[in-house]
Short mmCIF file of N, CA and C in Angstrom, two decimals:
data_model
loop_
_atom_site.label_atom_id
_atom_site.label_comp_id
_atom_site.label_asym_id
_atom_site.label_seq_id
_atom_site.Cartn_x
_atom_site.Cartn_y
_atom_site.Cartn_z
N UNK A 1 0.84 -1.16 0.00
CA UNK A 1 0.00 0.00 0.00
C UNK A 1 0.90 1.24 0.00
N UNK A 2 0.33 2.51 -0.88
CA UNK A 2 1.30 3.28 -0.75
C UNK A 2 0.39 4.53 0.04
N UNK A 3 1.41 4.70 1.04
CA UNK A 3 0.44 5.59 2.16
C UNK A 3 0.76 7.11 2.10
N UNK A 4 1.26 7.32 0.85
CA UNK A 4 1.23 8.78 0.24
C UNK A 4 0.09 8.82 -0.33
N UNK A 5 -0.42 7.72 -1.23
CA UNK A 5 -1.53 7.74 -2.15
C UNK A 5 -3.06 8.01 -1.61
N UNK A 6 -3.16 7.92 -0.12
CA UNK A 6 -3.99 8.02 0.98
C UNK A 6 -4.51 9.19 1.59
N UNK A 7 -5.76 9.80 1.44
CA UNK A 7 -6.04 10.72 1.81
C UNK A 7 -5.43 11.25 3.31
N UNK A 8 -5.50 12.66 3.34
CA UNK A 8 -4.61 12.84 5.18
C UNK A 8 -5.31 12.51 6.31
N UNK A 9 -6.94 12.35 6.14
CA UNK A 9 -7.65 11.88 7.00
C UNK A 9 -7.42 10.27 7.30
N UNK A 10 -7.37 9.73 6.04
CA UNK A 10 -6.88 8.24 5.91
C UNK A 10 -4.96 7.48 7.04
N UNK A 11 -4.71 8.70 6.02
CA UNK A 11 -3.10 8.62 6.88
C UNK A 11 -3.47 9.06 7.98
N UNK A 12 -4.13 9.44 8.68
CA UNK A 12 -4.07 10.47 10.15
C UNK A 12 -4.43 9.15 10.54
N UNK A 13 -5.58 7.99 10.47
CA UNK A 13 -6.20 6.92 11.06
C UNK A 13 -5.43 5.76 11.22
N UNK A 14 -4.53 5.74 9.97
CA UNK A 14 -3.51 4.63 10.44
C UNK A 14 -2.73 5.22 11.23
N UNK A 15 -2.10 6.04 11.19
CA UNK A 15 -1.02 6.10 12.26
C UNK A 15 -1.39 6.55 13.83
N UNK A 16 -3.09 6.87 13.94
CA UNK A 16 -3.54 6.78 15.03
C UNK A 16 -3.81 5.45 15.28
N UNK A 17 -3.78 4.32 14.21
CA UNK A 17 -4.26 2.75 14.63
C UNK A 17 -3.03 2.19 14.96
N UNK A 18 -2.06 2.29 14.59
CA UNK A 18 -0.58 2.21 15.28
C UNK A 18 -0.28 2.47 16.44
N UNK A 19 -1.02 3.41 17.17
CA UNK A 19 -0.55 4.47 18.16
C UNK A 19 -1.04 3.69 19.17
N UNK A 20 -2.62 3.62 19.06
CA UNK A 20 -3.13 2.67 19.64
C UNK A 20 -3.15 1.53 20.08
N UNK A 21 -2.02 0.48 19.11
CA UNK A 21 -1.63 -0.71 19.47
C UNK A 21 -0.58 -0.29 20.17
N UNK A 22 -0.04 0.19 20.16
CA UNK A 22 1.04 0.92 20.95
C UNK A 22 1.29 0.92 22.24
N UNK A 23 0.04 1.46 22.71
CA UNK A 23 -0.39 2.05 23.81
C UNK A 23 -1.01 1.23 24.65
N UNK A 24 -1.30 0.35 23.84
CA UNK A 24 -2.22 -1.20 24.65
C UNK A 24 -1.38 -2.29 24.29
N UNK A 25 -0.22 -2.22 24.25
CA UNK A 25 0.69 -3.33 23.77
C UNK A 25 0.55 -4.41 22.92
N UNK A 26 -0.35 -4.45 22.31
CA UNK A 26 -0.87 -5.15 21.23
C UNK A 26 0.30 -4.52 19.86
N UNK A 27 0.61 -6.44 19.52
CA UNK A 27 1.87 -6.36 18.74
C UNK A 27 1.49 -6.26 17.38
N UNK A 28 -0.10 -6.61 17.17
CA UNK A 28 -0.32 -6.01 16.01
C UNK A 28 -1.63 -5.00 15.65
N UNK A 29 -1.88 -4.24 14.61
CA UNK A 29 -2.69 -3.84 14.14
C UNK A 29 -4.12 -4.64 14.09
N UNK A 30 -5.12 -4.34 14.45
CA UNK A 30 -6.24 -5.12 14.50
C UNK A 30 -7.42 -3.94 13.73
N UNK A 31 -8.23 -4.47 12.82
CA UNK A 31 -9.51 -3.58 12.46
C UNK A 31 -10.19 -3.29 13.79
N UNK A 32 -10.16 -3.26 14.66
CA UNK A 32 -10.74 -2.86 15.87
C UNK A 32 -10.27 -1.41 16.32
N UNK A 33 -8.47 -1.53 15.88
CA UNK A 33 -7.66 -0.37 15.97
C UNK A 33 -8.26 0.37 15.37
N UNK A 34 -8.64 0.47 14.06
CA UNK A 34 -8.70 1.17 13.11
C UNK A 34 -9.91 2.11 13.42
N UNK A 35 -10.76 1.09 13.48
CA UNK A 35 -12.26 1.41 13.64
C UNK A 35 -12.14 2.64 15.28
N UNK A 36 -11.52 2.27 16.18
CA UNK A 36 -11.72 3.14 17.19
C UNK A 36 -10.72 4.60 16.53
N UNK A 37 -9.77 4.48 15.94
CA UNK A 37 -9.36 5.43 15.19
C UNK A 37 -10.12 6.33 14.23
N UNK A 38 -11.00 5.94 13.68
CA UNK A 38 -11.73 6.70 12.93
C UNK A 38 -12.72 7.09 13.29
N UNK A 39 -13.20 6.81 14.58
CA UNK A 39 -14.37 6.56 15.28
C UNK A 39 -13.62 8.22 15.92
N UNK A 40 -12.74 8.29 16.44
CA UNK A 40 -12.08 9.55 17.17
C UNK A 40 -11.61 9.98 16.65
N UNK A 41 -11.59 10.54 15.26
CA UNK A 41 -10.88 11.40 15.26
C UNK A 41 -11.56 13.00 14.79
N UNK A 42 -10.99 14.36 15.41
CA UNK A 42 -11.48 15.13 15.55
C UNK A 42 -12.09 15.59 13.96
N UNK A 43 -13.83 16.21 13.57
CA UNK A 43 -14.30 16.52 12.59
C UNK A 43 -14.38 15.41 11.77
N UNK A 44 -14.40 13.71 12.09
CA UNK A 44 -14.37 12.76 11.50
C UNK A 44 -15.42 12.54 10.70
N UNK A 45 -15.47 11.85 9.34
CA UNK A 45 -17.08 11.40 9.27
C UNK A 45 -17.38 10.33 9.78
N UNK A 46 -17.01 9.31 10.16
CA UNK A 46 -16.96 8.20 10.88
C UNK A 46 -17.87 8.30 11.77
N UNK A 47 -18.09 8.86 12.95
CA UNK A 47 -18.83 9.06 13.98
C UNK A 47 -19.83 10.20 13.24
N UNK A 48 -20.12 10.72 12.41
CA UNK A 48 -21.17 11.66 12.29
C UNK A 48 -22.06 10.43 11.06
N UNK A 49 -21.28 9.37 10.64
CA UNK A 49 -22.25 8.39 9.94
C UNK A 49 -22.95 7.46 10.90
N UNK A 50 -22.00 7.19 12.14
CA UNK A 50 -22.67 6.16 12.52
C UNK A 50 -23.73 6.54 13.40
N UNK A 51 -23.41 7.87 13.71
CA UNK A 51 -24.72 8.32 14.46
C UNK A 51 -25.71 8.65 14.05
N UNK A 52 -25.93 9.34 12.69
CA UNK A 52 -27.22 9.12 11.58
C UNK A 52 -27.81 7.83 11.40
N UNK A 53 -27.33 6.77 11.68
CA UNK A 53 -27.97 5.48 11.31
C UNK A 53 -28.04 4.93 12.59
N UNK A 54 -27.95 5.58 13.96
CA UNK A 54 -28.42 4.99 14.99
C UNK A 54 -27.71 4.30 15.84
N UNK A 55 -25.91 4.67 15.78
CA UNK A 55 -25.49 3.36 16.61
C UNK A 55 -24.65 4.73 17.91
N UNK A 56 -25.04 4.07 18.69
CA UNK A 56 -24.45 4.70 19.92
C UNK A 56 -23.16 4.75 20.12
N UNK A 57 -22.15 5.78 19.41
CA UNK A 57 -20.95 5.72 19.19
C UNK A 57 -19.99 5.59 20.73
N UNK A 58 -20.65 6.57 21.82
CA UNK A 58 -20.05 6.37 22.78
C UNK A 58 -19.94 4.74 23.60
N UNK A 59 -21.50 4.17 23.45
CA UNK A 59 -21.20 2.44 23.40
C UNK A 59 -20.49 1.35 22.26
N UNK A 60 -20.40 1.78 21.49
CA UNK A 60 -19.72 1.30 20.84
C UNK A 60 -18.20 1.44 20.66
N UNK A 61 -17.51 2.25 21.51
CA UNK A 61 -15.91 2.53 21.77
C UNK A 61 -15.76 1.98 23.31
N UNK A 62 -16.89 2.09 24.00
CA UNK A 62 -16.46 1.12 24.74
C UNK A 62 -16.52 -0.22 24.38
N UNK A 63 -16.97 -0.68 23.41
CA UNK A 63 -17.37 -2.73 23.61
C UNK A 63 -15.97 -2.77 22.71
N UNK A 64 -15.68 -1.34 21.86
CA UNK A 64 -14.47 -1.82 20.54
C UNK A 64 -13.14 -1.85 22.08
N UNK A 65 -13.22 -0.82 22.77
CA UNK A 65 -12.12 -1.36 23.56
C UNK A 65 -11.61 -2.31 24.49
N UNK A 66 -13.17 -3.12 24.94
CA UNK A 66 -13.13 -4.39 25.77
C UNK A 66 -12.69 -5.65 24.88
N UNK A 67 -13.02 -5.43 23.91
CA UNK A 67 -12.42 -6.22 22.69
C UNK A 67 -11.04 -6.30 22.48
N UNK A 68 -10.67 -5.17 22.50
CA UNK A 68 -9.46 -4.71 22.38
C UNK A 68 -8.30 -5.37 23.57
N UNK A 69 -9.06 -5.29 25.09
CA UNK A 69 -8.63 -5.67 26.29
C UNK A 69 -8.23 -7.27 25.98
N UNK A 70 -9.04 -8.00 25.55
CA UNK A 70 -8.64 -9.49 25.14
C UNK A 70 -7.17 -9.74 24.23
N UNK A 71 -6.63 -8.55 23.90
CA UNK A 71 -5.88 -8.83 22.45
C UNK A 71 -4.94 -8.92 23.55
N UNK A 72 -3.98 -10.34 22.27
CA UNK A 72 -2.32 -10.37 23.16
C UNK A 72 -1.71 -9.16 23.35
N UNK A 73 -1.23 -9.00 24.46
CA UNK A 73 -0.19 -7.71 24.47
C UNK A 73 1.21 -8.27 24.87
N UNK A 74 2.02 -7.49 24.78
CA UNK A 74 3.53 -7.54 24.74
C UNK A 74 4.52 -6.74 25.59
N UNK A 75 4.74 -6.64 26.34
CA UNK A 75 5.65 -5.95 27.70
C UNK A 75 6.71 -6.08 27.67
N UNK A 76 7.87 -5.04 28.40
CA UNK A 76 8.87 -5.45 28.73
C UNK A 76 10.33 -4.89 27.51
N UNK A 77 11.24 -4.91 27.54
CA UNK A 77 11.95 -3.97 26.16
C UNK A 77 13.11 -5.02 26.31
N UNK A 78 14.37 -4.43 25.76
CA UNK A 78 15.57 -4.95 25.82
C UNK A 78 16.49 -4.50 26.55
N UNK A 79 16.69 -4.75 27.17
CA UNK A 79 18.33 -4.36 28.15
C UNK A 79 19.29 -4.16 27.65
#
């Protein structure tokens, strides 16, 4: 994939879905990442679609992050 070719809203979501595994030690990228990434991010359409069609975005970032809580994570660095 070439992630120049990617809109900046697009690029802004992956590298917030990166950030995110990051941060929850999860060693990889998961569509869960993604989805809570686009779900937050500021002036998104993401959250202004899903709330036109009825889904309770604030419940739904929580169940994407309990989901999230199950994923392997990874601790600890190199000496």
């Amino acid at each position: 994939m070439r992630f120049d070719k990617l809109t900046v809203k697009a690029q802004a979501a992956l590298s917030a879905s990166r950030d995110l595994a990051a941060e929850r030690g999860n060693p990889d990228i998961q569509p869960e990442h993604a989805l809570l990434a686009l779900m937050r991010q500021d002036d998104g359409v993401v959250p202004r679609i899903l709330s036109k069609v009825g889904v309770d975005v604030d419940a739904l970032d929580q169940a994407v992050g309990r989901t999230l809580d199950k994923q392997p994570k990874v601790s600890g660095g190199i000496e």
